[in-house]
Coordinates of C-alpha atoms and ligand atoms in Angstrom, one line a residue:
X194 CA 75.1 83.2 121.6
X195 CA 77.1 85.7 123.5
X196 CA 80.6 84.8 124.6
X197 CA 79.4 84.7 128.3
X198 CA 76.9 82.1 127.2
X199 CA 79.4 80.1 125.1
X200 CA 81.8 80.1 128.1
X201 CA 78.8 79.1 130.7
X202 CA 78.0 76.2 128.3
X203 CA 81.5 75.1 127.7
X204 CA 82.1 75.0 131.5
X205 CA 79.0 73.1 132.1
X206 CA 80.2 70.5 129.5
X207 CA 83.5 70.2 131.3
X208 CA 81.5 69.4 134.5
X209 CA 81.9 72.7 136.3
X210 CA 79.0 73.6 138.7
X211 CA 80.4 76.7 140.2
X212 CA 78.4 80.0 140.1
X213 CA 79.8 81.9 137.2
X214 CA 78.0 85.4 137.9
X215 CA 78.6 85.9 141.7
X216 CA 77.9 89.5 142.2
X217 CA 80.7 91.4 143.6
X218 CA 83.2 88.6 142.6
X219 CA 86.3 88.8 140.4
X220 CA 85.5 89.7 136.7
X221 CA 87.0 87.2 133.9
X222 CA 87.5 89.1 130.9
X223 CA 88.1 87.3 127.5
X224 CA 90.8 89.1 125.4
X225 CA 88.9 87.7 122.4
X226 CA 86.5 90.5 122.6
X227 CA 87.3 92.3 126.0
X228 CA 84.1 91.2 127.4
X229 CA 83.4 90.0 130.9
X230 CA 82.6 86.4 130.5
X231 CA 82.3 85.2 134.1
X232 CA 82.5 86.8 137.7
X233 CA 83.9 84.4 140.1
X234 CA 83.9 84.0 143.9
X235 CA 87.5 84.2 145.2
X236 CA 89.3 82.7 147.9
X237 CA 91.2 84.7 150.6
X238 CA 94.1 84.0 152.7
X239 CA 91.9 81.9 155.3
X240 CA 90.6 79.8 152.7
X241 CA 94.1 79.3 151.4
X242 CA 95.2 78.1 154.8
X243 CA 92.1 75.9 155.1
X244 CA 93.2 74.3 151.6
X245 CA 96.7 73.8 152.9
X246 CA 95.4 72.1 155.9
X247 CA 93.2 69.7 153.7
X248 CA 96.0 69.1 151.6
X249 CA 98.3 68.0 154.6
X250 CA 95.8 65.5 155.6
X251 CA 95.4 64.2 152.1
X252 CA 99.0 63.8 151.8
X253 CA 99.1 61.4 154.8
X254 CA 96.7 59.0 153.1
X255 CA 98.0 59.5 149.4
X256 CA 101.6 58.9 150.3
X257 CA 100.6 55.3 151.3
X258 CA 98.9 54.3 148.1
X259 CA 101.1 52.4 146.0
X260 CA 102.6 54.4 143.2
X261 CA 101.2 52.4 140.3
X262 CA 97.7 52.7 141.9
X263 CA 98.3 56.5 142.0
X264 CA 99.1 56.1 138.5
X265 CA 95.6 54.7 137.6
X266 CA 94.1 58.1 138.9
X267 CA 96.2 59.9 136.2
X268 CA 95.3 57.2 133.5
X269 CA 91.7 57.8 134.2
X270 CA 92.3 61.7 134.2
X271 CA 93.9 61.2 130.7
X272 CA 90.6 59.5 129.6
X273 CA 88.4 62.1 131.0
X274 CA 90.9 64.9 129.2
X275 CA 90.4 63.1 125.9
X276 CA 86.5 63.4 126.2
X277 CA 86.7 67.1 127.3
X278 CA 89.5 67.9 124.7
X279 CA 87.3 70.2 122.5
X280 CA 85.7 72.0 125.5
X281 CA 89.1 72.7 127.4
X282 CA 90.5 73.8 124.1
X283 CA 87.7 76.3 123.6
X284 CA 88.3 77.5 127.0
X285 CA 91.8 78.1 126.5
X286 CA 90.8 79.9 123.3
X287 CA 88.2 82.1 125.1
X288 CA 90.4 82.9 128.2
X289 CA 94.0 83.2 126.7
X290 CA 92.9 84.0 123.1
X291 CA 94.8 81.0 121.3
X292 CA 93.8 80.0 117.8
X293 CA 91.9 76.7 117.9
X294 CA 94.6 74.6 117.1
X295 CA 96.8 76.0 119.7
X296 CA 94.1 75.6 122.2
X297 CA 93.7 72.1 121.5
X298 CA 97.5 71.6 121.3
X299 CA 97.6 72.9 124.7
X300 CA 95.2 70.2 126.0
X301 CA 97.1 67.5 124.1
X302 CA 100.2 68.6 126.0
X303 CA 98.2 67.7 129.2
X304 CA 97.2 64.4 127.7
X305 CA 100.7 63.5 126.8
X306 CA 102.1 64.2 130.2
X307 CA 99.4 62.2 131.9
X308 CA 100.5 59.2 129.7
X309 CA 104.0 59.9 130.6
X310 CA 103.3 60.0 134.3
X311 CA 101.2 56.8 134.2
X312 CA 104.4 54.9 132.8
X313 CA 106.4 56.9 135.6
X314 CA 104.3 55.6 138.3
X315 CA 106.0 52.1 137.8
X316 CA 109.5 53.7 137.4
X317 CA 110.2 55.8 140.3
X318 CA 113.6 54.1 140.5
X319 CA 116.4 54.6 143.0
X320 CA 119.9 53.5 142.6
X321 CA 121.8 50.7 144.4
X322 CA 125.2 51.7 145.1
X323 CA 128.2 49.8 145.7
X324 CA 129.3 50.1 149.5
X325 CA 132.7 49.9 150.9
X326 CA 131.7 48.0 153.9
X327 CA 131.4 44.2 153.7
X328 CA 128.1 42.7 154.4
X329 CA 126.2 46.0 153.6
X330 CA 123.9 47.2 151.0
X331 CA 123.3 50.9 150.2
X332 CA 120.6 52.2 148.0
X333 CA 118.2 55.2 147.4
X334 CA 114.6 55.4 148.1
X335 CA 112.7 58.0 146.8
X336 CA 109.3 59.0 148.8
X337 CA 106.5 61.4 148.4
X338 CA 107.3 65.0 149.4
X339 CA 104.4 66.8 150.6
X340 CA 102.0 69.3 149.4
X341 CA 102.9 71.0 146.0
X342 CA 101.7 74.6 145.2
X343 CA 101.3 75.2 141.5
X344 CA 101.4 79.0 140.4
X345 CA 100.5 79.4 136.7
X346 CA 100.6 82.2 133.9
X347 CA 97.7 83.2 131.6
X348 CA 99.8 82.4 128.6
X349 CA 99.4 78.5 129.3
X350 CA 96.4 78.4 131.5
X351 CA 96.5 74.5 131.8
X352 CA 99.3 72.7 130.4
X353 CA 102.0 73.7 132.9
X354 CA 99.6 72.8 135.7
X355 CA 99.5 69.4 134.4
X356 CA 103.0 69.0 133.9
X357 CA 103.3 69.6 137.5
X358 CA 100.2 67.8 138.9
X359 CA 100.3 64.6 136.8
X360 CA 103.9 64.1 138.0
X361 CA 103.1 65.3 141.6
X362 CA 100.1 62.8 142.0
X363 CA 101.9 60.0 140.9
X364 CA 104.7 60.9 143.3
X365 CA 102.4 60.8 146.0
X366 CA 101.7 64.4 146.5
X367 CA 98.6 66.6 146.7
X368 CA 98.3 69.6 144.7
X369 CA 97.0 73.2 145.4
X370 CA 96.7 75.3 142.1
X371 CA 96.6 79.1 142.0
X372 CA 96.1 79.9 138.3
X373 CA 96.6 83.3 136.8
X374 CA 93.8 85.9 137.6
X375 CA 93.3 86.3 133.9
X376 CA 92.7 82.5 133.5
X377 CA 90.9 80.9 136.3
X378 CA 87.9 79.6 134.2
X379 CA 90.2 76.9 132.5
X380 CA 91.6 76.0 135.8
X381 CA 88.1 75.3 137.4
X382 CA 87.1 73.4 134.2
X383 CA 90.5 71.1 134.5
X384 CA 89.7 70.6 138.1
X385 CA 86.0 69.6 137.2
X386 CA 87.5 67.0 134.8
X387 CA 90.1 65.5 137.3
X388 CA 87.0 65.3 139.7
X389 CA 85.4 63.0 137.1
X390 CA 88.6 61.0 137.2
X391 CA 88.5 60.9 141.1
X392 CA 85.0 59.9 141.2
X393 CA 85.7 56.9 138.9
X394 CA 88.9 56.0 140.8
X395 CA 87.2 55.6 144.2
X396 CA 87.8 56.0 147.8
X397 CA 91.7 55.8 147.7
X398 CA 91.8 59.3 146.6
X399 CA 91.5 61.4 149.5
X400 CA 89.4 64.6 150.0
X401 CA 91.5 67.8 149.0
X402 CA 93.9 65.6 146.8
X403 CA 93.7 68.5 144.0
X404 CA 92.2 72.0 144.8
X405 CA 92.1 75.2 142.8
X406 CA 92.2 78.5 144.5
X407 CA 90.8 81.4 142.6
X408 CA 92.2 84.7 143.7
X409 CA 94.8 87.6 143.7
X410 CA 98.4 87.8 144.6
X411 CA 97.5 87.1 148.5
X412 CA 96.7 83.7 147.7
X413 CA 99.9 83.0 145.8
X414 CA 101.8 84.7 148.8
X415 CA 100.0 82.5 151.3
X416 CA 101.1 79.4 149.4
X417 CA 104.6 80.5 149.1
X418 CA 105.1 81.5 152.7
X419 CA 103.4 78.3 154.1
X420 CA 105.9 76.0 155.7
X421 CA 103.3 73.2 154.8
X422 CA 103.7 73.6 151.1
X423 CA 106.7 71.4 150.5
X424 CA 107.4 72.5 146.9
X425 CA 106.2 75.8 145.0
X426 CA 106.3 75.4 141.4
X427 CA 105.9 78.7 139.7
X428 CA 105.7 79.8 136.2
X429 CA 105.6 83.5 135.3
X430 CA 107.7 86.6 134.8
X431 CA 111.2 86.8 136.3
X432 CA 110.1 89.7 138.6
X433 CA 107.6 87.3 140.2
X434 CA 110.3 84.7 140.4
X435 CA 112.7 87.2 142.2
X436 CA 110.0 87.5 145.0
X437 CA 108.9 83.8 145.1
X438 CA 112.4 82.4 145.0
X439 CA 114.1 83.8 147.9
X440 CA 110.7 83.6 150.0
X441 CA 110.6 79.8 149.6
X442 CA 114.2 79.3 150.1
X443 CA 114.2 81.4 153.4
X444 CA 111.9 78.6 154.9
X445 CA 114.1 75.9 153.2
X446 CA 111.1 74.9 151.0
X447 CA 111.8 73.7 147.4
X448 CA 111.0 75.6 144.2
X449 CA 110.6 75.0 140.6
X450 CA 111.0 78.5 138.9
X451 CA 110.0 78.7 135.2
X452 CA 110.4 82.3 134.4
X453 CA 110.9 84.6 131.5
X454 CA 112.9 83.8 128.4
X455 CA 114.8 86.0 125.6
X456 CA 114.9 83.2 123.1
X457 CA 117.1 83.7 120.0
X458 CA 117.4 81.8 116.6
X459 CA 120.7 81.9 114.4
X460 CA 120.4 81.5 110.7
X461 CA 123.5 80.4 109.3
X462 CA 124.8 80.4 105.5
X463 CA 124.0 76.7 105.0
X464 CA 120.4 76.8 106.5
X465 CA 117.6 75.3 104.7
X466 CA 116.0 78.6 104.2
X467 CA 112.4 77.8 103.6
X468 CA 112.4 75.6 106.6
X469 CA 114.0 78.2 108.8
X470 CA 111.3 80.7 107.5
X471 CA 108.5 78.5 108.7
X472 CA 110.1 77.6 111.8
X473 CA 110.8 81.3 112.7
X474 CA 107.2 82.4 111.8
X475 CA 105.8 80.0 114.2
X476 CA 108.3 80.5 116.8
X477 CA 107.9 84.4 117.0
X478 CA 104.3 85.0 115.8
X479 CA 102.5 81.9 117.3
X480 CA 100.3 82.4 120.3
X481 CA 100.7 86.0 119.2
X482 CA 104.3 86.1 120.9
X483 CA 103.0 85.1 124.2
X484 CA 104.8 81.9 125.1
X485 CA 107.9 81.9 127.3
X486 CA 109.5 80.1 124.6
X487 CA 108.6 82.7 121.8
X488 CA 111.6 83.6 119.3
X489 CA 112.4 87.0 120.3
X490 CA 115.7 87.6 118.7
X491 CA 116.9 86.5 115.5
X492 CA 120.6 86.6 114.2
X493 CA 121.0 86.2 110.5
X494 CA 124.5 85.6 108.6
X495 CA 125.1 88.6 106.5
X496 CA 125.3 86.5 103.3
X497 CA 121.9 85.0 103.5
X498 CA 120.2 88.2 105.2
X499 CA 118.5 89.5 102.0
X500 CA 117.4 85.8 101.1
X501 CA 115.4 85.3 104.4
X502 CA 114.6 88.7 105.8
X503 CA 112.6 89.9 102.9
X504 CA 110.6 86.9 102.9
X505 CA 109.9 87.1 106.8
X506 CA 108.7 90.6 106.3
X507 CA 106.3 89.3 103.6
X508 CA 105.1 86.7 106.1
X509 CA 104.6 89.1 109.0
X510 CA 102.5 91.4 106.5
X511 CA 100.4 88.5 105.2
X512 CA 99.8 86.4 108.4
X513 CA 96.1 86.1 109.3
X514 CA 95.0 88.1 112.5
X515 CA 91.5 87.5 114.0
X516 CA 89.1 86.1 116.4
X517 CA 90.2 82.6 117.5
X518 CA 86.6 81.4 118.2
X519 CA 85.1 82.4 114.8
X520 CA 88.2 82.1 112.5
X521 CA 91.1 80.1 111.7
X522 CA 93.5 83.2 111.9
X523 CA 97.0 82.2 113.1
X524 CA 97.3 85.1 115.4
X525 CA 94.9 86.0 118.1
X526 CA 94.7 88.8 120.5
X527 CA 97.2 90.2 123.2
X528 CA 96.0 89.4 126.6
X529 CA 95.2 93.0 127.6
X530 CA 95.9 96.7 127.1
X531 CA 98.9 96.5 129.5
X532 CA 100.5 93.9 126.9
X533 CA 99.6 96.2 124.1
X534 CA 101.2 99.2 125.7
X535 CA 104.1 97.2 126.7
X536 CA 104.6 96.4 123.1
X537 CA 104.2 100.0 121.7
X538 CA 106.8 101.2 124.3
X539 CA 109.4 98.6 123.3
X540 CA 108.8 99.3 119.5
X541 CA 109.3 103.1 120.2
X542 CA 112.4 102.4 122.0
X543 CA 113.7 100.1 119.4
X544 CA 113.0 102.8 116.7
X545 CA 115.0 105.4 118.9
X546 CA 118.0 103.1 118.7
X547 CA 117.9 102.8 114.9
X548 CA 115.5 99.9 114.4
X549 CA 113.4 99.6 111.3
X550 CA 109.8 98.4 112.5
X551 CA 107.9 96.3 110.2
X552 CA 104.1 95.7 111.4
X553 CA 103.1 96.2 115.0
X554 CA 100.0 98.2 114.4
X555 CA 96.8 97.6 116.0
X556 CA 94.0 95.5 114.3
X557 CA 90.4 96.4 114.8
X558 CA 89.1 92.8 115.1
X559 CA 86.2 93.1 117.9
X560 CA 86.1 96.7 118.9
X561 CA 88.0 99.0 121.3
X562 CA 88.2 96.7 124.2
X563 CA 90.3 94.0 122.6
X564 CA 93.9 94.2 121.5
X565 CA 94.8 92.6 118.3
X566 CA 98.0 93.5 116.6
X567 CA 100.1 92.7 113.5
X568 CA 103.3 91.0 114.7
X569 CA 106.3 93.1 114.5
X570 CA 109.7 92.4 112.8
X571 CA 112.2 94.8 113.8
X572 CA 115.7 95.3 111.8
X573 CA 118.2 96.1 114.6
X574 CA 121.5 97.9 113.9
X575 CA 122.4 97.0 117.6
X576 CA 122.0 94.2 120.1
X577 CA 120.8 96.6 122.8
X578 CA 117.9 98.2 124.5
X579 CA 114.6 96.4 124.3
X580 CA 116.3 93.5 122.6
X581 CA 117.9 92.6 125.8
X582 CA 114.6 92.1 127.5
X583 CA 111.6 89.9 127.3
X584 CA 108.5 92.1 126.0
X585 CA 105.6 89.5 126.2
X586 CA 104.3 90.3 122.8
X587 CA 105.0 89.4 119.1
X588 CA 108.1 91.4 118.3
X589 CA 111.1 89.7 116.7
X590 CA 114.3 91.7 116.6
X591 CA 116.5 90.8 113.7
X592 CA 120.1 91.4 113.6
X593 CA 123.0 90.7 111.1
X594 CA 126.0 88.7 112.1
X595 CA 129.3 87.8 110.3
X596 CA 131.4 86.0 112.8
X597 CA 130.1 82.7 114.4
X598 CA 132.0 82.9 117.6
X599 CA 130.9 86.6 118.2
X600 CA 127.2 85.7 117.6
X601 CA 127.4 82.9 120.1
X602 CA 128.5 85.7 122.7
X603 CA 125.5 88.0 121.6
X604 CA 123.2 85.1 121.7
X605 CA 124.1 84.4 125.3
X606 CA 124.3 88.0 126.4
X607 CA 120.8 88.4 127.8
X608 CA 119.5 87.4 131.2
X609 CA 116.9 84.9 129.9
X610 CA 118.2 81.3 129.3
X611 CA 115.2 79.3 128.4
X612 CA 115.2 78.4 124.7
X613 CA 117.3 78.7 121.6
X614 CA 117.7 77.4 118.1
X615 CA 120.3 77.2 115.2
X616 CA 119.4 76.8 111.5
X617 CA 122.3 75.2 109.8
X618 CA 123.4 72.1 107.8
X619 CA 127.1 72.6 108.9
X620 CA 127.9 70.0 111.4
X621 CA 130.7 72.1 113.1
X622 CA 128.2 75.0 113.7
X623 CA 125.5 72.7 114.9
X624 CA 127.8 70.9 117.5
X625 CA 129.5 74.0 118.5
X626 CA 125.9 75.5 119.3
X627 CA 125.1 72.5 121.4
X628 CA 128.4 72.3 123.2
X629 CA 129.7 73.8 126.4
X630 CA 130.7 77.0 124.5
X631 CA 127.5 77.2 122.6
X632 CA 123.9 78.0 123.8
X633 CA 123.6 78.6 127.4
X634 CA 119.7 77.9 127.5
X635 CA 118.0 74.9 128.9
X636 CA 116.6 74.1 125.7
X637 CA 119.0 74.3 122.5
X638 CA 117.3 73.1 119.2
X639 CA 118.7 72.4 115.7
X640 CA 116.6 73.4 112.6
X641 CA 113.4 73.6 114.5
X642 CA 112.2 76.9 116.3
X643 CA 112.4 77.7 120.0
X644 CA 108.8 77.2 121.0
X645 CA 106.6 74.0 120.9
X646 CA 108.7 71.7 123.2
X647 CA 107.5 68.1 123.5
X648 CA 106.7 66.9 127.1
X649 CA 109.1 64.0 127.0
X650 CA 112.4 66.4 127.6
X651 CA 112.8 68.4 130.8
X652 CA 111.5 71.9 130.2
X653 CA 112.9 75.0 131.7
X654 CA 116.0 77.2 131.6
X655 CA 118.9 78.8 133.3
X656 CA 119.8 82.4 134.5
X657 CA 116.9 84.5 135.0
X658 CA 114.7 81.7 133.6
X659 CA 114.9 80.4 137.1
X660 CA 116.6 77.1 136.8
X661 CA 113.6 74.8 137.3
X662 CA 112.8 71.8 135.1
X663 CA 109.3 70.5 134.6
X664 CA 107.6 67.8 132.6
X665 CA 109.7 64.8 131.1
X666 CA 113.1 63.4 131.6
X667 CA 113.8 63.1 135.4
X668 CA 112.0 66.1 136.4
X669 CA 109.9 63.9 138.8
X670 CA 112.6 63.8 141.3
X671 CA 111.8 67.5 142.3
X672 CA 108.5 66.1 143.5
X673 CA 109.9 63.4 145.9
X674 CA 112.5 63.4 148.6
X675 CA 115.4 61.1 148.4
X676 CA 116.7 58.8 151.1
X677 CA 119.9 57.1 151.1
X678 CA 119.6 53.7 153.0
X679 CA 122.5 51.7 154.2
X680 CA 121.7 48.3 155.6
X681 CA 124.1 45.9 157.4
X682 CA 123.3 42.4 157.1
X683 CA 126.5 41.2 158.6
X684 CA 127.6 40.4 162.3
X685 CA 130.2 43.1 162.5
X686 CA 130.1 46.9 162.6
X687 CA 132.8 48.3 160.1
X688 CA 132.9 51.9 160.1
X689 CA 133.2 54.0 156.9
X690 CA 136.4 55.5 155.9
X691 CA 138.3 53.0 158.0
X692 CA 137.4 54.8 161.1
X693 CA 137.7 52.8 164.4
X694 CA 135.7 53.4 167.7
X695 CA 136.1 50.4 169.9
X696 CA 134.3 50.7 173.3
Ligands
LIG765 C1 105.2 78.5 128.5 O1 105.0 79.4 127.6 O2 105.0 78.9 129.6 O3 107.5 74.8 124.3 C2 105.1 77.2 128.1 C3 106.5 75.3 124.3 C4 105.1 74.8 125.1 C5 105.3 75.4 126.6 C6 105.3 76.7 126.6 N1 105.3 73.3 125.2 O4 106.1 76.3 123.7

């Protein structure tokens, strides 16, 4: 079977009926082999506006459906996702090049957030607040917000959509999804699985409750610019966020931005070295370095440098690299040539600054049109140059440190503020890392890597990571609007702050 045939049968198994060979359409290339696996019809700006209109109409109906009933739709969706887990996982591997385990893991992340959202549908709590006025009551009510536009990146072709859509749907909001142009098939497959749940759910679900728009940047721009899209939740590069954030703010829309990271780990003298080694290996090489949470910088105390770094270099030299559809290799391909070129440029820059590069060379796995690389570990004498930026590839810059306070300074001296880890068994180091003068990231971990967060916590980061939070904890609040209600059940009209106004 060719990869295009595997793609077709997997899409059919998910329930997709769309034509996957539209002449003159948008080619979808698999990074696994560089082959075109489908050619899709695209949506234009007019189609985007039509989708927004339909979603607005859907909002009027969906907001009146009781939240626990909305949760029932998400419960059914989770059931359908469980049935399609293998197929969706394969689509993630075909389109994003993830290992089978990581492809399935991404679908599991969708199932997990759906389960979370079902419980949440009965817990959209507001506060009651003590009022200063007798015979009054004050409370908060949370109402559905409106249409939610979701823009996602290639590296996680489905889970971030689901973090947003599962919450948005229980919160009473229709969703419009603009997936990465590199991974539209997984999006269509997810929508088909959700459509099965909607069909089981019945007529309470209005037309256009969840829509996918396949297309280029103009589709994203139309969503971003539309006053009728109440919330834009965008995952992608900081460069993209710098465009999206101000545009949405200019029309007083809301946004959740989940942008780049430059995540670091610190290995302290007391660390469990074996555990640290394994955590760093997954954090830095997993998903071929193409997670926003990938570990990109590592600070190692000089007293343990020779214990852990040679072992890491050996792990880099021996990690299995291969086709994620036909092997169990831990490292799959880079997404495309641009990613490969970006990696090469960063390594050359690091070398020019005195870095010693281990690995980083191209591997011929499936011929000239695919880009497999050996992950690179770079011993750096300075915390500078490419170390200070996110290069979306498997490069780990390793630096020595001797002073804990100054390593904390270096740790925070980058634009990204997403994820961070410390490896230590020293209580003082651990608590300092987690304290106000410690890691400035949205995620700060102890004795685990930077990547692979669970859905239960709020996911996102500070500074150039954009400040948004998705997924668990109270991230749901971004998908609702808050009303403060004060009710007077007395026969008087006392004014707050003791003001008098007797007419
Ligand atoms: C991303 O790379 O955009 O924490 C998301 C993690 C995953 C999510 C990554 N749960 O690595």
